[in-house]
Amino acid sequence: MRMRPTLSWTPADDLPPGTTDLAPVADVLDAGGVLVLSGAGISTESGIPDYRGEGGSLSRHTPMTYQDFTGSSQARRRYWARSHLGWRTFGRARPNAGHRAVAAFGRHGLLRGVITQNVDGLHRAAGSEGVVELHGGLDRVVCLSCGAFSPRAALAARLEEANPGFAPTAAGINPDGDADLTDEQVGDFRVVPCTACGGVLKPDVVFFGENVPPQRVEQCRALVREASSLLVLGSSLTVMSGLRFVRQAAEAGKPVLIVNRDPTRGDRHARTRIALPLGAALTAVADRLDVPVEEGTAA
């Protein structure tokens, strides 16, 4: 499956309006077998902005494409400079109430699984097990030549050593961990190669224009087939890689529920869209179901 670089979507006038009634979400969770599909909106309360909501990063930032990254050493220098700076903040983010509620639902046997479009690792950090990271994770690095994987923390240490004193002030941090820097701020930032073969290193994430691994797509399709319902949390569903699972569930007659403050590309396939902040909404649902949610602090 190729991630199309669809950066915007205009809601149709005939989309059903959002509500504030959480009863349908509580009902499907109480019945069990729920598959969660999460997007950038679930991580905003952890200090990571989304792409398309109010103040979303696409208003000032175009994500790196696979073609640009692989085709230009200057693009790679720009990406790694921005990503390295962004990692200093991004890597310190902590799960928020929404992530912790999802983990609590899983511990209580209410979920069939969790698919996330996010690359921040916060579902795993909150304690959710078996999370399918559709677009990969920023905490891992892969070599495009030999295929070796390594921890992002190790690369961060190497980049710090290769670029002493690199500390520009970024205009903002984006959902992909990329900081907003000018070319002047990037300067002559040094990119380091793979320690095993000297090849080009890339974060283990799916860039726009890149293929999502087919086996991962099939794993997600299987989860949709096995689930009783699909609960979408904080995704505009603009990118087809997530929307297709909503369509699959709807075509199979499975209830689709969306919790997202703004209209989404999947609203016409959904039983309802709840237009509430995710942390408060999911915590309220957990309270209704007597599911305790662990305390925590988002960085």
XYZ file of C-alpha atoms in Angstrom:
299
model
C 0.000 0.000 0.000
C 1.456 3.376 -0.984
C 0.836 6.345 1.276
C -0.444 9.036 -1.018
C 0.743 12.544 -0.101
C -2.814 13.768 0.487
C -2.207 16.855 2.586
C -5.675 18.381 2.668
C -9.314 17.406 2.542
C -12.408 19.595 2.278
C -15.443 18.314 4.222
C -18.634 17.906 2.218
C -21.666 19.938 3.238
C -23.795 16.837 3.767
C -21.643 15.184 6.447
C -23.541 14.350 9.637
C -22.812 16.747 12.520
C -20.789 15.724 15.538
C -22.420 15.099 18.911
C -21.308 15.069 22.558
C -23.130 11.846 23.449
C -20.630 9.259 24.690
C -23.219 6.532 25.259
C -22.575 4.773 21.887
C -18.849 4.566 22.652
C -19.527 3.155 26.106
C -21.961 0.636 24.620
C -19.568 -0.796 22.028
C -16.719 -0.978 24.532
C -18.965 -2.719 27.051
C -19.786 -5.296 24.370
C -16.061 -5.930 23.765
C -14.131 -6.821 20.631
C -13.444 -3.183 19.767
C -10.601 -2.306 17.395
C -9.078 1.129 18.024
C -7.648 3.163 15.142
C -5.848 6.248 16.431
C -4.380 9.311 14.755
C -2.384 12.406 15.647
C -5.278 13.944 17.583
C -4.840 11.510 20.464
C -1.310 12.812 21.083
C -1.976 16.556 21.106
C -2.506 16.523 24.869
C 1.040 15.128 25.165
C 2.374 18.263 23.484
C 2.638 16.798 19.978
C 0.629 18.855 17.446
C -1.614 17.237 14.869
C -1.505 17.803 11.126
C -4.902 19.187 10.258
C -6.738 20.433 13.352
C -6.821 24.001 14.566
C -3.220 25.165 14.425
C -2.197 21.921 12.713
C 1.320 21.694 11.360
C 0.295 21.448 7.694
C -0.494 25.165 7.806
C 3.268 25.786 7.963
C 4.973 22.480 7.170
C 5.065 19.934 4.335
C 6.173 16.481 5.521
C 9.228 14.851 3.961
C 8.478 12.492 1.068
C 10.303 9.222 0.459
C 11.323 10.383 -3.012
C 12.933 13.567 -1.670
C 14.712 11.742 1.144
C 16.227 9.034 -1.053
C 16.963 11.296 -3.991
C 18.825 14.185 -2.394
C 21.679 14.317 0.118
C 20.707 17.920 0.878
C 17.140 16.813 1.664
C 18.548 14.180 4.029
C 20.757 16.785 5.723
C 17.760 19.066 6.151
C 15.583 16.221 7.429
C 18.076 14.884 9.969
C 18.932 18.347 11.292
C 15.265 19.116 11.845
C 14.428 15.640 13.140
C 17.415 15.580 15.486
C 16.349 18.839 17.066
C 12.718 17.709 17.195
C 13.686 14.423 18.868
C 14.975 16.308 21.910
C 11.388 17.374 22.595
C 9.482 14.575 20.882
C 11.403 11.849 22.693
C 10.417 13.311 26.069
C 6.651 13.247 25.397
C 4.613 11.114 27.787
C 1.268 9.323 27.359
C -1.780 11.402 28.185
C -5.196 10.457 29.556
C -6.362 9.257 26.146
C -3.470 6.817 25.734
C -3.887 5.612 29.307
C -7.623 5.048 28.827
C -6.997 2.950 25.706
C -4.449 0.892 27.652
C -6.974 0.424 30.464
C -9.657 -0.788 28.039
C -7.143 -3.294 26.700
C -6.216 -4.575 30.162
C -9.886 -5.165 30.880
C -10.357 -7.263 27.756
C -12.570 -4.794 25.902
C -10.352 -4.401 22.821
C -9.543 -6.630 19.867
C -6.466 -4.543 19.175
C -4.983 -1.099 18.540
C -3.825 0.284 15.192
C -2.149 3.667 15.311
C -1.176 5.997 12.502
C 1.165 7.766 14.932
C 4.931 7.305 15.090
C 5.375 8.587 18.652
C 5.232 5.238 20.510
C 2.913 6.661 23.170
C 0.395 3.811 23.053
C 3.211 1.389 23.871
C 4.513 3.712 26.573
C 1.033 3.806 28.140
C 0.992 0.019 28.415
C -1.075 -1.048 25.399
C 0.092 -4.416 24.109
C 0.281 -5.664 20.532
C -0.070 -2.184 19.033
C 0.235 -2.161 15.239
C 2.169 0.982 14.314
C 0.882 1.409 10.784
C 3.442 4.051 9.848
C 6.322 2.766 11.983
C 8.070 4.352 14.955
C 10.508 7.231 15.356
C 12.357 5.418 18.139
C 13.926 3.065 15.580
C 16.321 3.663 12.667
C 16.869 1.466 9.609
C 19.702 1.383 7.078
C 18.463 1.582 3.488
C 21.452 -0.457 2.273
C 21.862 -3.395 4.647
C 18.499 -3.263 6.452
C 20.053 -3.148 9.937
C 17.892 -1.654 12.689
C 19.203 0.414 15.593
C 17.746 2.494 18.442
C 17.053 6.155 17.768
C 18.747 7.041 21.061
C 22.043 5.653 19.739
C 21.757 7.726 16.567
C 20.905 10.824 18.609
C 24.127 10.392 20.586
C 26.166 10.048 17.372
C 24.542 13.146 15.865
C 25.240 15.122 19.044
C 28.908 14.149 18.792
C 29.087 14.999 15.079
C 27.342 18.370 15.572
C 28.570 19.926 18.831
C 26.743 23.092 19.782
C 23.852 22.493 17.368
C 20.958 24.161 19.179
C 18.889 26.445 16.912
C 15.490 27.655 18.059
C 12.716 25.893 16.162
C 9.474 27.599 15.167
C 7.561 24.440 16.110
C 7.556 20.641 16.353
C 5.447 18.504 14.008
C 3.645 15.140 14.454
C 6.453 13.372 12.559
C 9.050 14.694 15.012
C 10.359 17.220 12.489
C 11.262 20.667 13.831
C 10.633 23.800 11.768
C 14.054 25.182 10.817
C 15.218 27.450 8.029
C 17.987 26.394 5.636
C 20.250 28.900 7.379
C 19.606 27.181 10.715
C 20.314 23.772 9.191
C 23.627 25.099 7.908
C 26.299 22.410 7.427
C 24.706 19.877 9.773
C 26.605 16.569 9.534
C 24.662 13.370 8.791
C 26.199 10.119 10.037
C 26.108 6.800 8.118
C 25.182 3.264 9.140
C 27.820 1.831 11.482
C 27.487 -1.618 9.871
C 27.902 -0.787 6.174
C 28.189 2.996 5.776
C 24.779 3.218 4.116
C 22.036 5.827 4.378
C 20.042 5.824 7.622
C 16.311 6.531 7.710
C 13.865 6.599 10.623
C 11.763 3.442 10.679
C 8.666 5.354 9.620
C 6.625 5.410 6.433
C 7.183 8.713 4.666
C 4.565 10.200 2.382
C 4.926 8.476 -0.995
C 6.346 5.299 0.559
C 4.775 1.853 0.734
C 3.356 0.569 4.001
C 4.724 -2.998 4.321
C 2.120 -5.408 2.856
C 2.291 -7.788 5.805
C 1.453 -4.913 8.163
C -1.520 -3.949 6.008
C -2.797 -7.529 6.053
C -2.357 -7.677 9.820
C -4.594 -4.618 10.110
C -7.158 -6.034 7.698
C -7.291 -9.223 9.782
C -7.892 -7.191 12.932
C -10.796 -5.404 11.236
C -12.270 -8.745 10.155
C -12.013 -10.116 13.692
C -13.315 -7.015 15.490
C -16.898 -6.389 16.519
C -16.622 -2.629 15.941
C -14.127 0.072 15.005
C -13.426 3.077 17.232
C -11.481 5.891 15.532
C -9.686 8.261 17.903
C -8.220 11.574 16.789
C -7.796 10.986 13.065
C -9.088 13.090 10.192
C -8.779 9.934 8.037
C -7.447 12.076 5.210
C -4.770 9.521 4.316
C -6.109 6.423 2.571
C -3.935 4.081 4.634
C -6.269 4.660 7.590
C -9.523 5.411 5.769
C -9.538 2.031 4.007
C -9.961 0.238 7.337
C -12.993 2.382 8.116
C -14.437 1.498 4.729
C -13.672 -2.180 5.290
C -15.474 -2.181 8.636
C -18.480 -0.291 7.283
C -18.785 -2.593 4.263
C -18.775 -5.576 6.635
C -21.638 -4.039 8.626
C -19.516 -3.368 11.711
C -20.294 -0.218 13.738
C -17.797 2.595 13.164
C -17.592 5.310 15.822
C -15.319 8.347 15.630
C -14.129 10.617 18.424
C -12.641 13.692 16.763
C -13.437 17.353 17.315
C -13.431 18.182 13.583
C -15.232 16.461 10.665
C -13.363 13.536 9.141
C -13.177 11.885 5.759
C -14.800 8.822 7.322
C -17.864 10.488 8.866
C -20.259 9.230 6.211
C -19.278 5.655 7.098
C -19.691 6.163 10.849
C -22.625 5.560 13.150
C -21.657 8.699 15.060
C -18.854 11.226 15.522
C -18.308 12.588 19.014
C -16.843 16.089 18.891
C -15.081 16.184 22.274
C -11.470 16.378 23.507
C -10.134 12.836 23.579
C -8.569 12.708 27.030
C -11.691 13.886 28.827
C -14.023 11.848 26.604
C -12.209 8.538 27.049
C -11.743 9.100 30.772
C -15.496 9.744 31.082
C -16.246 6.516 29.193
C -13.864 4.603 31.468
C -15.687 6.018 34.490
C -19.035 4.853 33.072
C -17.643 1.355 32.642
C -15.880 1.296 36.033
C -12.532 0.826 34.293
C -9.749 2.446 36.355
C -7.292 4.544 34.366
C -3.766 4.863 35.683
C -2.544 8.285 36.749
C 0.190 9.923 34.730
C 1.758 13.185 33.630
C 2.222 14.197 29.996
C 5.490 16.007 29.283
